[in-house]
Short mmCIF file of C-alpha atoms and ligand atoms in Angstrom, two decimals:
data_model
loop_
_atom_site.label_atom_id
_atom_site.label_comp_id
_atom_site.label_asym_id
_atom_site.label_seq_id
_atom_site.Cartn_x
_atom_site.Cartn_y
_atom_site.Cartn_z
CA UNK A 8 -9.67 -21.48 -23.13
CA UNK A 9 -10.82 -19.74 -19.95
CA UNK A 10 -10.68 -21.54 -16.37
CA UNK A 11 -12.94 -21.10 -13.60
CA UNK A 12 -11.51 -21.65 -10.11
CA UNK A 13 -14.78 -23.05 -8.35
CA UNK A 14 -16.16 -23.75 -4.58
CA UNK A 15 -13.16 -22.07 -2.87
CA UNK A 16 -12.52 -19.64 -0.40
CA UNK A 17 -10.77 -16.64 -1.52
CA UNK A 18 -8.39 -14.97 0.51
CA UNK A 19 -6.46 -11.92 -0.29
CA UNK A 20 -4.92 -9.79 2.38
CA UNK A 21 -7.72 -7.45 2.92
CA UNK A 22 -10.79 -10.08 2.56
CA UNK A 23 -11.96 -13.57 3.19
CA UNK A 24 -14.67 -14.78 0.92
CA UNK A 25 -16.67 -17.49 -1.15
CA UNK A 26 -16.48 -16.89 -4.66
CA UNK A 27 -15.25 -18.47 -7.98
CA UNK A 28 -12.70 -17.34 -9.95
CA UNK A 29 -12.78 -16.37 -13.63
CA UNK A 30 -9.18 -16.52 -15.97
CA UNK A 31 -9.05 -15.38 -19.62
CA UNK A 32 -5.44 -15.89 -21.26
CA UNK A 33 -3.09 -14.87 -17.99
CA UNK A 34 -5.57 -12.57 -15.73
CA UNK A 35 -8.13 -12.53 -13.71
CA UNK A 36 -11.38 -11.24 -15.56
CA UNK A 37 -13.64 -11.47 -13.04
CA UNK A 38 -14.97 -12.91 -8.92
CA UNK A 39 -17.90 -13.61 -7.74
CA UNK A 40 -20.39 -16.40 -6.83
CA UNK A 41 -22.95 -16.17 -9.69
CA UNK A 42 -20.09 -14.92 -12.39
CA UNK A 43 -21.08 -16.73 -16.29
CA UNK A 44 -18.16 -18.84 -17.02
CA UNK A 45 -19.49 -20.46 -20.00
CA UNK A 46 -17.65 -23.38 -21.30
CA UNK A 47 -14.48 -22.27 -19.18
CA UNK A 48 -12.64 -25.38 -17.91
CA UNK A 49 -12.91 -25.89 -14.19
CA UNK A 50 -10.74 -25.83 -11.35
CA UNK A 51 -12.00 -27.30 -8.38
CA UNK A 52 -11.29 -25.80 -5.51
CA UNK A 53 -14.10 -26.71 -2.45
CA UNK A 54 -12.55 -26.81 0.86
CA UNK A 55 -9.42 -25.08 -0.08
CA UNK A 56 -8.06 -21.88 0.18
CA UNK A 57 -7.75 -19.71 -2.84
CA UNK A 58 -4.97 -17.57 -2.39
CA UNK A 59 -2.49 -14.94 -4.76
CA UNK A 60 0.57 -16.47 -5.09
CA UNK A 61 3.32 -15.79 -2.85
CA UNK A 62 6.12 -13.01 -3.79
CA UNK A 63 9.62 -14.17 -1.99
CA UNK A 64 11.40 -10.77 -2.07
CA UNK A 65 14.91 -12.08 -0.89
CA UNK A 66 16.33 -15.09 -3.22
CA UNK A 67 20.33 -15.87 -4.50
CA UNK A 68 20.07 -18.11 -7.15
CA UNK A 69 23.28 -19.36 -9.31
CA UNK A 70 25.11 -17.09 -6.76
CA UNK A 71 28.73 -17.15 -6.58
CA UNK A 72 29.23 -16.98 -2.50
CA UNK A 73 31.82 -17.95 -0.06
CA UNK A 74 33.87 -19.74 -2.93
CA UNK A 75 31.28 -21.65 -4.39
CA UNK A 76 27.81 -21.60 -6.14
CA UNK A 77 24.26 -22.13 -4.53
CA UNK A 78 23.39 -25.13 -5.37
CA UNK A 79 20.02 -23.77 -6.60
CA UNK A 80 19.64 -22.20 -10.27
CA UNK A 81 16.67 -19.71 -11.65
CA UNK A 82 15.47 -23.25 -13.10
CA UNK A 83 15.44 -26.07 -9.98
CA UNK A 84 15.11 -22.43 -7.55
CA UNK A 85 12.09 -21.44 -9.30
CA UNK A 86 10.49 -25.23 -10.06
CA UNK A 87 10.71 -25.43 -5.94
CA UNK A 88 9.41 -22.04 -5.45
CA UNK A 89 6.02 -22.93 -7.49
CA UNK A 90 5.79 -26.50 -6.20
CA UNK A 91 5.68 -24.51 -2.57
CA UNK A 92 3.08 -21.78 -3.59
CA UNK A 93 5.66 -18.58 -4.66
CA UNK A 94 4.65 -17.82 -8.29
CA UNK A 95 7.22 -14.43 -8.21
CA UNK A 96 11.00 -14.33 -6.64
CA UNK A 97 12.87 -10.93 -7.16
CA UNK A 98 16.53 -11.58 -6.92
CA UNK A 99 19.84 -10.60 -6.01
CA UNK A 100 21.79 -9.28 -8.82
CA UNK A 101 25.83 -9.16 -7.13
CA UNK A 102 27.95 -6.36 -8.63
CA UNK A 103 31.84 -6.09 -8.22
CA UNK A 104 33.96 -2.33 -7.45
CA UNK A 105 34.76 -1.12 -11.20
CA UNK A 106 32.12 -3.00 -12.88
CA UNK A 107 29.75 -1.47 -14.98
CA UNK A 108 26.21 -2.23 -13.72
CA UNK A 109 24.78 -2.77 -16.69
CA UNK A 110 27.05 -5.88 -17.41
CA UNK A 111 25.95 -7.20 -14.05
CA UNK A 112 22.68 -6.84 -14.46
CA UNK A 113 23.42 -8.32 -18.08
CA UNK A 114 25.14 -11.50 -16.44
CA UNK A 115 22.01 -11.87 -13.97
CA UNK A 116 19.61 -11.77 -17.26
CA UNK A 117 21.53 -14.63 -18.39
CA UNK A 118 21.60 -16.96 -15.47
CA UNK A 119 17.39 -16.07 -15.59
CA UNK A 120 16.64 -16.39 -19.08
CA UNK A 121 15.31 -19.36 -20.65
CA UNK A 122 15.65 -21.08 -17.38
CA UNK A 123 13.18 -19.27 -15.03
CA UNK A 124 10.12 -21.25 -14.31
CA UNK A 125 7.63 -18.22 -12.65
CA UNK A 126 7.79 -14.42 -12.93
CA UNK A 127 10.87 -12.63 -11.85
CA UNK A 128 12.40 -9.68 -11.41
CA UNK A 129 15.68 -8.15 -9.87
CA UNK A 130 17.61 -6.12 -7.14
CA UNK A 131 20.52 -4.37 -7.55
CA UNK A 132 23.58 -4.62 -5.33
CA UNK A 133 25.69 -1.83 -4.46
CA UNK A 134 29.23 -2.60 -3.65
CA UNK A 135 30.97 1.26 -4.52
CA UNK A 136 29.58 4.59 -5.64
CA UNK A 137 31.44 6.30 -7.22
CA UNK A 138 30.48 9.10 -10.79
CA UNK A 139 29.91 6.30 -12.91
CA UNK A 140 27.63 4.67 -10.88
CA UNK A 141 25.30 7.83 -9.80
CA UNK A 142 25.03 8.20 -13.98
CA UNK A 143 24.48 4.52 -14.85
CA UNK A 144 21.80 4.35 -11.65
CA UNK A 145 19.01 6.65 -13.32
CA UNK A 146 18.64 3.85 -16.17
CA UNK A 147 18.89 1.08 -13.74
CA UNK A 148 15.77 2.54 -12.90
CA UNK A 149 14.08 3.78 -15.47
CA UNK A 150 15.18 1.12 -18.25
CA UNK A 151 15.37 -2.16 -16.43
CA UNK A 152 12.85 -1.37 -13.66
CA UNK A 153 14.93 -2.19 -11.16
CA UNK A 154 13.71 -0.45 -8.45
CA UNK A 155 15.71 -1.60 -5.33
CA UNK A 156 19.12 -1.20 -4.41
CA UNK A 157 20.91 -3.53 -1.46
CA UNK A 158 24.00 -3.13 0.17
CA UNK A 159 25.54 -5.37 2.51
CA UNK A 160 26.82 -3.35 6.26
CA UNK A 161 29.23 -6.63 7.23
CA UNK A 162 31.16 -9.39 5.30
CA UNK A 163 34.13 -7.20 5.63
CA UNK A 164 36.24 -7.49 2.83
CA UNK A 165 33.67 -8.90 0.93
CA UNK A 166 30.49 -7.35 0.03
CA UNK A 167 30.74 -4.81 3.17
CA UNK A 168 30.44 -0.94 2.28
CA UNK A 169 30.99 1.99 4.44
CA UNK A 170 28.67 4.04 5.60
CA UNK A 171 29.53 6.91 3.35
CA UNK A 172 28.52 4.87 0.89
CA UNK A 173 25.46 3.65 1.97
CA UNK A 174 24.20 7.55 2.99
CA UNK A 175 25.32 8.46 -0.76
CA UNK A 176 22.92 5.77 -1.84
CA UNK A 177 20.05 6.44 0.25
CA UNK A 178 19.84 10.35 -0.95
CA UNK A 179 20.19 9.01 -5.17
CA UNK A 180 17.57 6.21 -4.84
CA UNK A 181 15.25 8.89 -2.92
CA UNK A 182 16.00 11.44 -6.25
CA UNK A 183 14.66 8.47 -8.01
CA UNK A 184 12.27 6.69 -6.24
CA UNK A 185 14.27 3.08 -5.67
CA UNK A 186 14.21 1.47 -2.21
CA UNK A 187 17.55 0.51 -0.12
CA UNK A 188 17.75 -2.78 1.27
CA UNK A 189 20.46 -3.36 3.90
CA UNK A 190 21.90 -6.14 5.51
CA UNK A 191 22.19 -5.06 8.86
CA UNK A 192 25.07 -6.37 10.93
CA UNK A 193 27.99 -4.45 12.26
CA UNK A 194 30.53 -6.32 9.81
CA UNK A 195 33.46 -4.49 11.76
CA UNK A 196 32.70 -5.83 15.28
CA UNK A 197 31.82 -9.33 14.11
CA UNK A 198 35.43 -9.48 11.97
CA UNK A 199 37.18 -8.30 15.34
CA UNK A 200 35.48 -11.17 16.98
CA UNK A 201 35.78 -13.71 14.22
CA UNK A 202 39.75 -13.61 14.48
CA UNK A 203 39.45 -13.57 18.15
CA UNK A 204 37.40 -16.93 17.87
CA UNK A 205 39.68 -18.38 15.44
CA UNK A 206 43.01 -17.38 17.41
CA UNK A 207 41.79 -19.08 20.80
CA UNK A 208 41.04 -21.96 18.23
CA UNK A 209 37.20 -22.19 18.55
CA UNK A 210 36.70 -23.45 14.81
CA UNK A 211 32.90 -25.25 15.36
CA UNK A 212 29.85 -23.99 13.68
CA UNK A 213 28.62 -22.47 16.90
CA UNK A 214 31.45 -19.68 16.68
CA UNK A 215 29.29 -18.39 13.58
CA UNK A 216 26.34 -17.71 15.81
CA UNK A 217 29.04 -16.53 19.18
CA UNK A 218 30.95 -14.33 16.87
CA UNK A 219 27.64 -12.39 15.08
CA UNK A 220 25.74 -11.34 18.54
CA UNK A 221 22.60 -9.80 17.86
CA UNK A 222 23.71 -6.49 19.47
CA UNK A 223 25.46 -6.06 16.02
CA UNK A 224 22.30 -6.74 14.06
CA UNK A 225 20.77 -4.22 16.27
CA UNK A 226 23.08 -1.66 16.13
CA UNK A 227 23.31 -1.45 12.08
CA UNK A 228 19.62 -1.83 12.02
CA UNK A 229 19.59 1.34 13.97
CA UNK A 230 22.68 2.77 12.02
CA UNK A 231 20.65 2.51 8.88
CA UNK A 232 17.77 3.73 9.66
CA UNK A 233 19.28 7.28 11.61
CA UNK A 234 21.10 7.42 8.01
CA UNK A 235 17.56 6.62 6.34
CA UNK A 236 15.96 9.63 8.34
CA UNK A 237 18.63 12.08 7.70
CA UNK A 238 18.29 11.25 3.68
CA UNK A 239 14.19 11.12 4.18
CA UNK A 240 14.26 7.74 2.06
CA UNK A 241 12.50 4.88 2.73
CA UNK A 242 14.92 1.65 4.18
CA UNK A 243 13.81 -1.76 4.35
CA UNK A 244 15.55 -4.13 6.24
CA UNK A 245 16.04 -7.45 4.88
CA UNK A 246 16.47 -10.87 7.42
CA UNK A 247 16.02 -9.16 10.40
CA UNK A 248 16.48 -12.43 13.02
CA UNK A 249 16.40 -10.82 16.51
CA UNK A 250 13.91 -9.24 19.21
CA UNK A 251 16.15 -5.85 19.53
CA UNK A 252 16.41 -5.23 15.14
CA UNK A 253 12.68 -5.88 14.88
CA UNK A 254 12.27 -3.19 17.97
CA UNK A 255 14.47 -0.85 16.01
CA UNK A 256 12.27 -0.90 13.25
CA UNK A 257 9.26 -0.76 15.14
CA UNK A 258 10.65 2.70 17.48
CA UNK A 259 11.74 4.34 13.79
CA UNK A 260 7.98 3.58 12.36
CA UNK A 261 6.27 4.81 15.79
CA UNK A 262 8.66 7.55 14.93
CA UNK A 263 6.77 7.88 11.41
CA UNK A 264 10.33 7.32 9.77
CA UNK A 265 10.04 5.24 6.25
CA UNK A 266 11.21 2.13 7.81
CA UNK A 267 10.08 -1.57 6.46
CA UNK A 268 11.27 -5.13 8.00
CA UNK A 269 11.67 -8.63 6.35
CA UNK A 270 12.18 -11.57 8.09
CA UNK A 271 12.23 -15.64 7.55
CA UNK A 272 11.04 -18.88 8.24
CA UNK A 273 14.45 -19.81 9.89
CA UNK A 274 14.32 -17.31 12.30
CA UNK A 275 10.84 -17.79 13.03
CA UNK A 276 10.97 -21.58 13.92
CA UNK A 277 14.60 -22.59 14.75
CA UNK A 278 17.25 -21.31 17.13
CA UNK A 279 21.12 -20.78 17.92
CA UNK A 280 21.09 -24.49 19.11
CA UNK A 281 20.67 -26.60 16.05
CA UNK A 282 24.16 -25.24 15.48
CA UNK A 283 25.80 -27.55 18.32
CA UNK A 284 24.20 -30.32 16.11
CA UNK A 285 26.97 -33.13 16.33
CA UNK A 286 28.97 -34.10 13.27
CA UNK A 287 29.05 -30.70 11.92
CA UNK A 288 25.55 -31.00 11.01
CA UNK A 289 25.45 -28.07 13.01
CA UNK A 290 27.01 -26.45 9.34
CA UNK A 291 23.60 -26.47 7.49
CA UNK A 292 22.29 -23.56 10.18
CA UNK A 293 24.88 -21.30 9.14
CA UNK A 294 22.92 -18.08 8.08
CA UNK A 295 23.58 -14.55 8.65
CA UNK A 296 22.91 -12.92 10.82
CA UNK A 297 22.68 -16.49 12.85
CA UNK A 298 19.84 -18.40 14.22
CA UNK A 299 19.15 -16.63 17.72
CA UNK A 300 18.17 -17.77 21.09
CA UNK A 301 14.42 -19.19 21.27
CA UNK A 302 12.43 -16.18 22.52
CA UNK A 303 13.15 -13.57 20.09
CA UNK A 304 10.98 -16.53 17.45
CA UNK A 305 7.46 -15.26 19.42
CA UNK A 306 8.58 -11.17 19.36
CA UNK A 307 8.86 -11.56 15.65
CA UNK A 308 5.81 -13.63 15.36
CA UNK A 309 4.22 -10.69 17.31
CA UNK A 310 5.80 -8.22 14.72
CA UNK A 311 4.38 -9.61 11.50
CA UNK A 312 0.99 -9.70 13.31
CA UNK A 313 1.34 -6.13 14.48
CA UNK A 314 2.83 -5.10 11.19
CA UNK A 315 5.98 -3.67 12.68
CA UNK A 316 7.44 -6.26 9.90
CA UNK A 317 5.64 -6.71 6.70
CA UNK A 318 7.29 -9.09 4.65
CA UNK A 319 8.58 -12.91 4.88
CA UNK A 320 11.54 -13.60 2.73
CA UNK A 321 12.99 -17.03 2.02
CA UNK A 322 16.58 -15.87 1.75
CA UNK A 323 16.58 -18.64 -0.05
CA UNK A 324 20.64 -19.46 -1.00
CA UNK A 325 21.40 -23.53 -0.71
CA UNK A 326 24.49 -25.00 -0.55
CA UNK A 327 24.46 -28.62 -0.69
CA UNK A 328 25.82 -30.51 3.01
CA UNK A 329 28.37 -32.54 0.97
CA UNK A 330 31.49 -30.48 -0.76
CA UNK A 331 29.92 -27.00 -0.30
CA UNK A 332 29.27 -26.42 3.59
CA UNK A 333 31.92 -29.23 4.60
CA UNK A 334 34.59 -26.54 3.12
CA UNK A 335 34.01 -25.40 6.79
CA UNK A 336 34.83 -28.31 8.41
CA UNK A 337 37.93 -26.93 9.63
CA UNK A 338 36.69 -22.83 10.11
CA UNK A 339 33.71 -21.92 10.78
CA UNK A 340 34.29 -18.92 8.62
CA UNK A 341 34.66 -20.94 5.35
CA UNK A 342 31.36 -22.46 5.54
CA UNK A 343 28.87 -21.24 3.22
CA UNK A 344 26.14 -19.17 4.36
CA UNK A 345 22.59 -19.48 4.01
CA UNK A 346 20.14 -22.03 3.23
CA UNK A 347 17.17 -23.48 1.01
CA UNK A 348 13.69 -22.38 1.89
CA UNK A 349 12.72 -20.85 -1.11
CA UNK A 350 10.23 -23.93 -1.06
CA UNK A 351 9.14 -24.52 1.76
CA UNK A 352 9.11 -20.84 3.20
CA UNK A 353 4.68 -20.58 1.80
CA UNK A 354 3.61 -23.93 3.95
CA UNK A 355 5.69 -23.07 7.12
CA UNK A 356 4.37 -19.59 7.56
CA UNK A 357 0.78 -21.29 6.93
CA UNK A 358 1.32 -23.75 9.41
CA UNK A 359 3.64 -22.49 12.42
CA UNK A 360 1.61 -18.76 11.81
CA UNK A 361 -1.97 -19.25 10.53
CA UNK A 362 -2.49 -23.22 11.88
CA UNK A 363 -1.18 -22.57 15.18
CA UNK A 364 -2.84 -19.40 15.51
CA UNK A 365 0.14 -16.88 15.92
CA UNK A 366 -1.50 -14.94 13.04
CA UNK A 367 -4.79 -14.69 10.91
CA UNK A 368 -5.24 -15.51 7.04
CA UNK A 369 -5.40 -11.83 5.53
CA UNK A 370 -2.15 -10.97 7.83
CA UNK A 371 -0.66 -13.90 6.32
CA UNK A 372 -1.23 -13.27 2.55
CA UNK A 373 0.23 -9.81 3.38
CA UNK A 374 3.30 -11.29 4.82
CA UNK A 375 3.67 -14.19 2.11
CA UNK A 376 3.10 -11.96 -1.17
CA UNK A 377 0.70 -8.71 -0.96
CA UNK A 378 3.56 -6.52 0.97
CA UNK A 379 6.09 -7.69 -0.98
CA UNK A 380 4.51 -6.84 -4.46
CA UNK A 381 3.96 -3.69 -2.91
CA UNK A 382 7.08 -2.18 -1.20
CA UNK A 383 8.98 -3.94 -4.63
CA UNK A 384 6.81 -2.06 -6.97
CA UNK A 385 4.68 -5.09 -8.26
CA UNK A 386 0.93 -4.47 -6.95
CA UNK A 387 -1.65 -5.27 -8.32
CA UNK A 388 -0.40 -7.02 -11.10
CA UNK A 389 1.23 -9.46 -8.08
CA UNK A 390 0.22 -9.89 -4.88
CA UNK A 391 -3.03 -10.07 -5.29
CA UNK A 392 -6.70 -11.81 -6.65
CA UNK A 393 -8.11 -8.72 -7.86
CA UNK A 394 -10.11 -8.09 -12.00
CA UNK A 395 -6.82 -7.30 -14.17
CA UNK A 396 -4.40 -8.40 -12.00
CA UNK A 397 -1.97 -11.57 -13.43
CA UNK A 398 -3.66 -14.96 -12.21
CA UNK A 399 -1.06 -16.19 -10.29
CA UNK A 400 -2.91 -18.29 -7.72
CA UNK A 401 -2.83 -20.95 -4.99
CA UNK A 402 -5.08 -23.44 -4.44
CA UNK A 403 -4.23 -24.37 -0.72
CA UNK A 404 -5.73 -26.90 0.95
CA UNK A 405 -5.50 -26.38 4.66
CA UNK A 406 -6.04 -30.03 5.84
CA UNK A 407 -3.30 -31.78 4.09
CA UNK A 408 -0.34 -33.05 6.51
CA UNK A 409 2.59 -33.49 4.88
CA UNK A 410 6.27 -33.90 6.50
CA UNK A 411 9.32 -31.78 5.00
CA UNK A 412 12.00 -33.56 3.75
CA UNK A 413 14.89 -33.76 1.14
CA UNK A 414 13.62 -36.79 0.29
CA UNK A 415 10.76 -35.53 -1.02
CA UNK A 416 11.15 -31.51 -1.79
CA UNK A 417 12.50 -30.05 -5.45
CA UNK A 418 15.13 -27.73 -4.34
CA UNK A 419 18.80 -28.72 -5.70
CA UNK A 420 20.19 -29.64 -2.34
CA UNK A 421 20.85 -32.08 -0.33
CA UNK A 422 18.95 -31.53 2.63
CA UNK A 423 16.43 -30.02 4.20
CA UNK A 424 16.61 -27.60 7.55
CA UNK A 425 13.31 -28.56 8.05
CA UNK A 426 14.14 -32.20 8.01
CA UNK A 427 11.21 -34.17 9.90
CA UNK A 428 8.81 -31.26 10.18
CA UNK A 429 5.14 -32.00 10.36
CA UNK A 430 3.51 -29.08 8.42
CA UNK A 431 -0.05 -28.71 8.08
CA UNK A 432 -1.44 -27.36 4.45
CA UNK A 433 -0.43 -28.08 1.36
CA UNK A 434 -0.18 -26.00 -2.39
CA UNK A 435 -2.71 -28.36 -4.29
CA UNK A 436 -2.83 -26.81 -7.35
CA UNK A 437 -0.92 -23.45 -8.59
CA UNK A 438 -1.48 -21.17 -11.42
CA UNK A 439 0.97 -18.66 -12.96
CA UNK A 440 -0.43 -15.68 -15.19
CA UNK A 441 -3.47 -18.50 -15.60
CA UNK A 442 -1.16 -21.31 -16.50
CA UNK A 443 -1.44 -24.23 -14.34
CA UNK A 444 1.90 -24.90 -13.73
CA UNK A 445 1.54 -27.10 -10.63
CA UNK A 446 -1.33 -30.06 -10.58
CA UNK A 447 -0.90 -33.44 -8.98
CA UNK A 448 2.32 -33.16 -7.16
CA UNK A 449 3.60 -32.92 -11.01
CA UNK A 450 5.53 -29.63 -12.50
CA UNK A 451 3.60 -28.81 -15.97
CA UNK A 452 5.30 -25.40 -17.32
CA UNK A 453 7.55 -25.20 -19.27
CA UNK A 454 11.52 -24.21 -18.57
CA UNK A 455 11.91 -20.44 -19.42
CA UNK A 456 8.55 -19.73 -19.04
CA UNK A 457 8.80 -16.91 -16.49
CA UNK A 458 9.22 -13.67 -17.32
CA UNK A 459 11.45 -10.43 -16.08
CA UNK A 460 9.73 -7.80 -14.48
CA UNK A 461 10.43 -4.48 -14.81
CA UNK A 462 9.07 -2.86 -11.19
CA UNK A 463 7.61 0.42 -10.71
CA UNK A 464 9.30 2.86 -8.65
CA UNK A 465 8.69 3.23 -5.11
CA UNK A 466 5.31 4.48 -3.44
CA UNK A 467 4.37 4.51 0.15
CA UNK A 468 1.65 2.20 1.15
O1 URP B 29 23.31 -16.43 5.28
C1 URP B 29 22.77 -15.79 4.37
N1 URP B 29 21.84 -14.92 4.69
N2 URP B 29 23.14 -16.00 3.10
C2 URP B 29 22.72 -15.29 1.97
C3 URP B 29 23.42 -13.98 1.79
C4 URP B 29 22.79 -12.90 2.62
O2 URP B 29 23.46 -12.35 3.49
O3 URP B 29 21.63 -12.59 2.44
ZN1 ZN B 30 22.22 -10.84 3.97
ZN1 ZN B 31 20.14 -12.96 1.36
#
């Protein structure tokens, strides 16, 4: 049966208007305010927003990390994301030296299938290149439509590549047409400084943030985009948590270099101090690169309004408090990094950008879903309300204030960064490919539901 989404506002990232909303099966067949929606079943939507549903680029889910597991799967990670307004993750897909890629990819298909909850879809990591991978990469591309390729500049010994491999990279994906992600911090520096932390015994969460200054985020940033330039492929860098990295992307794109910035929620709202937090709570704002000192939170607000970065991920990878980032209790180093916000990452960009007036609607469906689907080869069948495209869709209503809380969100873990957070707006009602999948607070799709996406290649916007 068809739905009509009625009395709403609908905002996409270009427009800001009253119309209804027409579904048939899983797209949108047609907008307007005097559209013929026969005996279609309606959605009421007066007083609320109608947005596209929001595309979190940057998600680990059932990813093995810092000897453990998040604590989030593609089923409770993807049950959160709807219940907060993301109808479309694309996730990390880990590879290890001497690995074929296609049995990664194979072992990320099975963590995703029959579990998945919304749409999703896949980048690649790169952790060696070497004959074997230049020949398997072309059907990376072409077959499974993955379309992005991420390597990680620091955890030395870990993920870390050099920088040979990371310019051999950048010239294959611009041969054929993927898009490099990098994690930008100077992974050499930050391991000289680790061990120097850990020698003069300085063991306490704060050492993360004192040992990872954001002169090593800036310098990689910069690193990787001079390498970027001399391939002539575009670069986008994901988490970027500082003032000085957002700057380097915004000089390289004055500079017209192909140069695109992520950041997140975390960065946006909290700072290097909730890591002194006594009792080592200070453990569950462990992220790299670290929280930063307050200021740099308005420069990046000013950079997603001025478009010198275009998306927000959640980088959403949760570790519970208890028997995951306690392994750190004793070394900084061993605590897992990262953190869940794959939920909660729609309603705080809402209210700390769009409520408080640090940026406007269309600026924030852009940074919430529309750039996203676009730089990750998804638009317009994501990222958008638009005749054809999938009716994924958010019914938002702005006046709802809600608190965030483990007590009350679905993620896996057990707590909440966010903990006590008065947020205004809430996801009333959400739609995936015309499904209603959230209604009522209550989850109503069904597990495995969500499909894999197989991206187009990359085009300049
Ligand atoms: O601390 C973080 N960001 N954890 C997730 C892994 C990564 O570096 O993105
Ligand atoms: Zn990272
Ligand atoms: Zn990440």
């Amino acid at each position: 049966m068809a739905k009509v989404i009625k009395g709403g506002t609908v905002v996409t990232a270009s427009d800001i208007y009253q119309a209804n909303v027409l579904i048939e099966g899983e797209k949108v067949i047609s907008i307007g305010e005097n559209i013929d929606s026969g005996d279609a079943e309606i959605i009421d939507a007066k007083g609320c927003y109608v947005f596209p549903g929001g595309v979190d680029p940057h998600t680990h889910l059932d990813m093995p990390f810092g000897g453990t597991t998040t604590a989030d799967d593609f089923e409770t990670g993807t049950r959160a994301a709807a219940f907060g307004g993301t109808t479309t993750v694309v996730d990390f897909c880990l590879t290890r030296k001497g690995e074929p890629l296609k049995s990664a990819i194979q072992t990320w298909h099975k963590k995703a299938d029959g579990k998945a909850l919304i749409d999703y879809g896949f980048h690649l990591m790169i952790s060696e290149i070497n004959d074997n991978v230049l020949g398997e990469l072309s059907q990376v591309v072409a077959e499974e439509g993955i379309t992005s390729l991420k390597l990680f500049m620091a955890y030395k010994n870990v993920f870390q590549v050099d920088d040979g491999t990371l310019f051999q990279t950048l010239t294959k994906a611009k041969e054929l047409g993927a898009l490099v992600q990098v994690h930008a911090e100077n992974g050499d520096v930050i391991d000289y400084l680790t061990k120097k932390a850990l020698a003069e015994e300085n063991t306490d969460p704060i050492y993360h943030a004192l040992t990872r200054p954001p002169e090593a985020e800036e310098e990689a940033t910069g690193r990787a985009i001079a390498m970027a330039a001399l391939a002539d492929a575009p670069l986008y860098v994901v988490h970027v948590s500082c003032a000085a990295a957002a700057n380097k992307i915004k000089e390289a794109r004055d500079a017209g270099y192909k140069a695109w910035g992520e950041t997140c929620p975390q960065y946006l709202v909290l700072d290097i101090t909730a890591l002194e937090k006594p009792d080592f709570e200070g453990a569950k704002y462990v992220w790299s690169p670290p929280l930063r000192e307050k200021w740099n939170q308005e420069e990046l607000w000013a950079a997603l309004r001025n478009g010198s970065l275009q998306t927000v991920g959640s980088d959403q990878c949760s570790f519970n408090f208890a028997g995951q980032k306690e392994l750190g209790r004793n070394d900084f180093t061993k605590i897992p990094n990262g953190g869940p916000l794959i939920e909660d990452r729609f309603s705080i960009l809402y209210s700390e950008g769009v409520h408080k007036g640090r940026i406007g609607l269309n600026t924030f469906v852009n940074v919430v879903s529309t750039n996203a689907a676009k730089l990750f080869g998804l638009f317009p069948k994501k990222g958008t309300i638009a005749v054809g495209s999938d009716a994924d869709i958010v019914i938002f209503d702005p006046k709802a204030e809600r608190t965030l809380s483990a007590f009350t969100h679905h993620m896996n873990v057990d707590y909440n960064p966010f903990e006590g957070m008065k947020v205004v707006g809430e996801p009333v009602t959400v739609l995936s490919r015309g499904e209603v999948i959230v209604r009522d607070k209550q989850f109503l799709g069904k597990k495995g539901r969500g499909e894999y996406l197989r991206r187009a290649t990359f085009q300049q916007y």
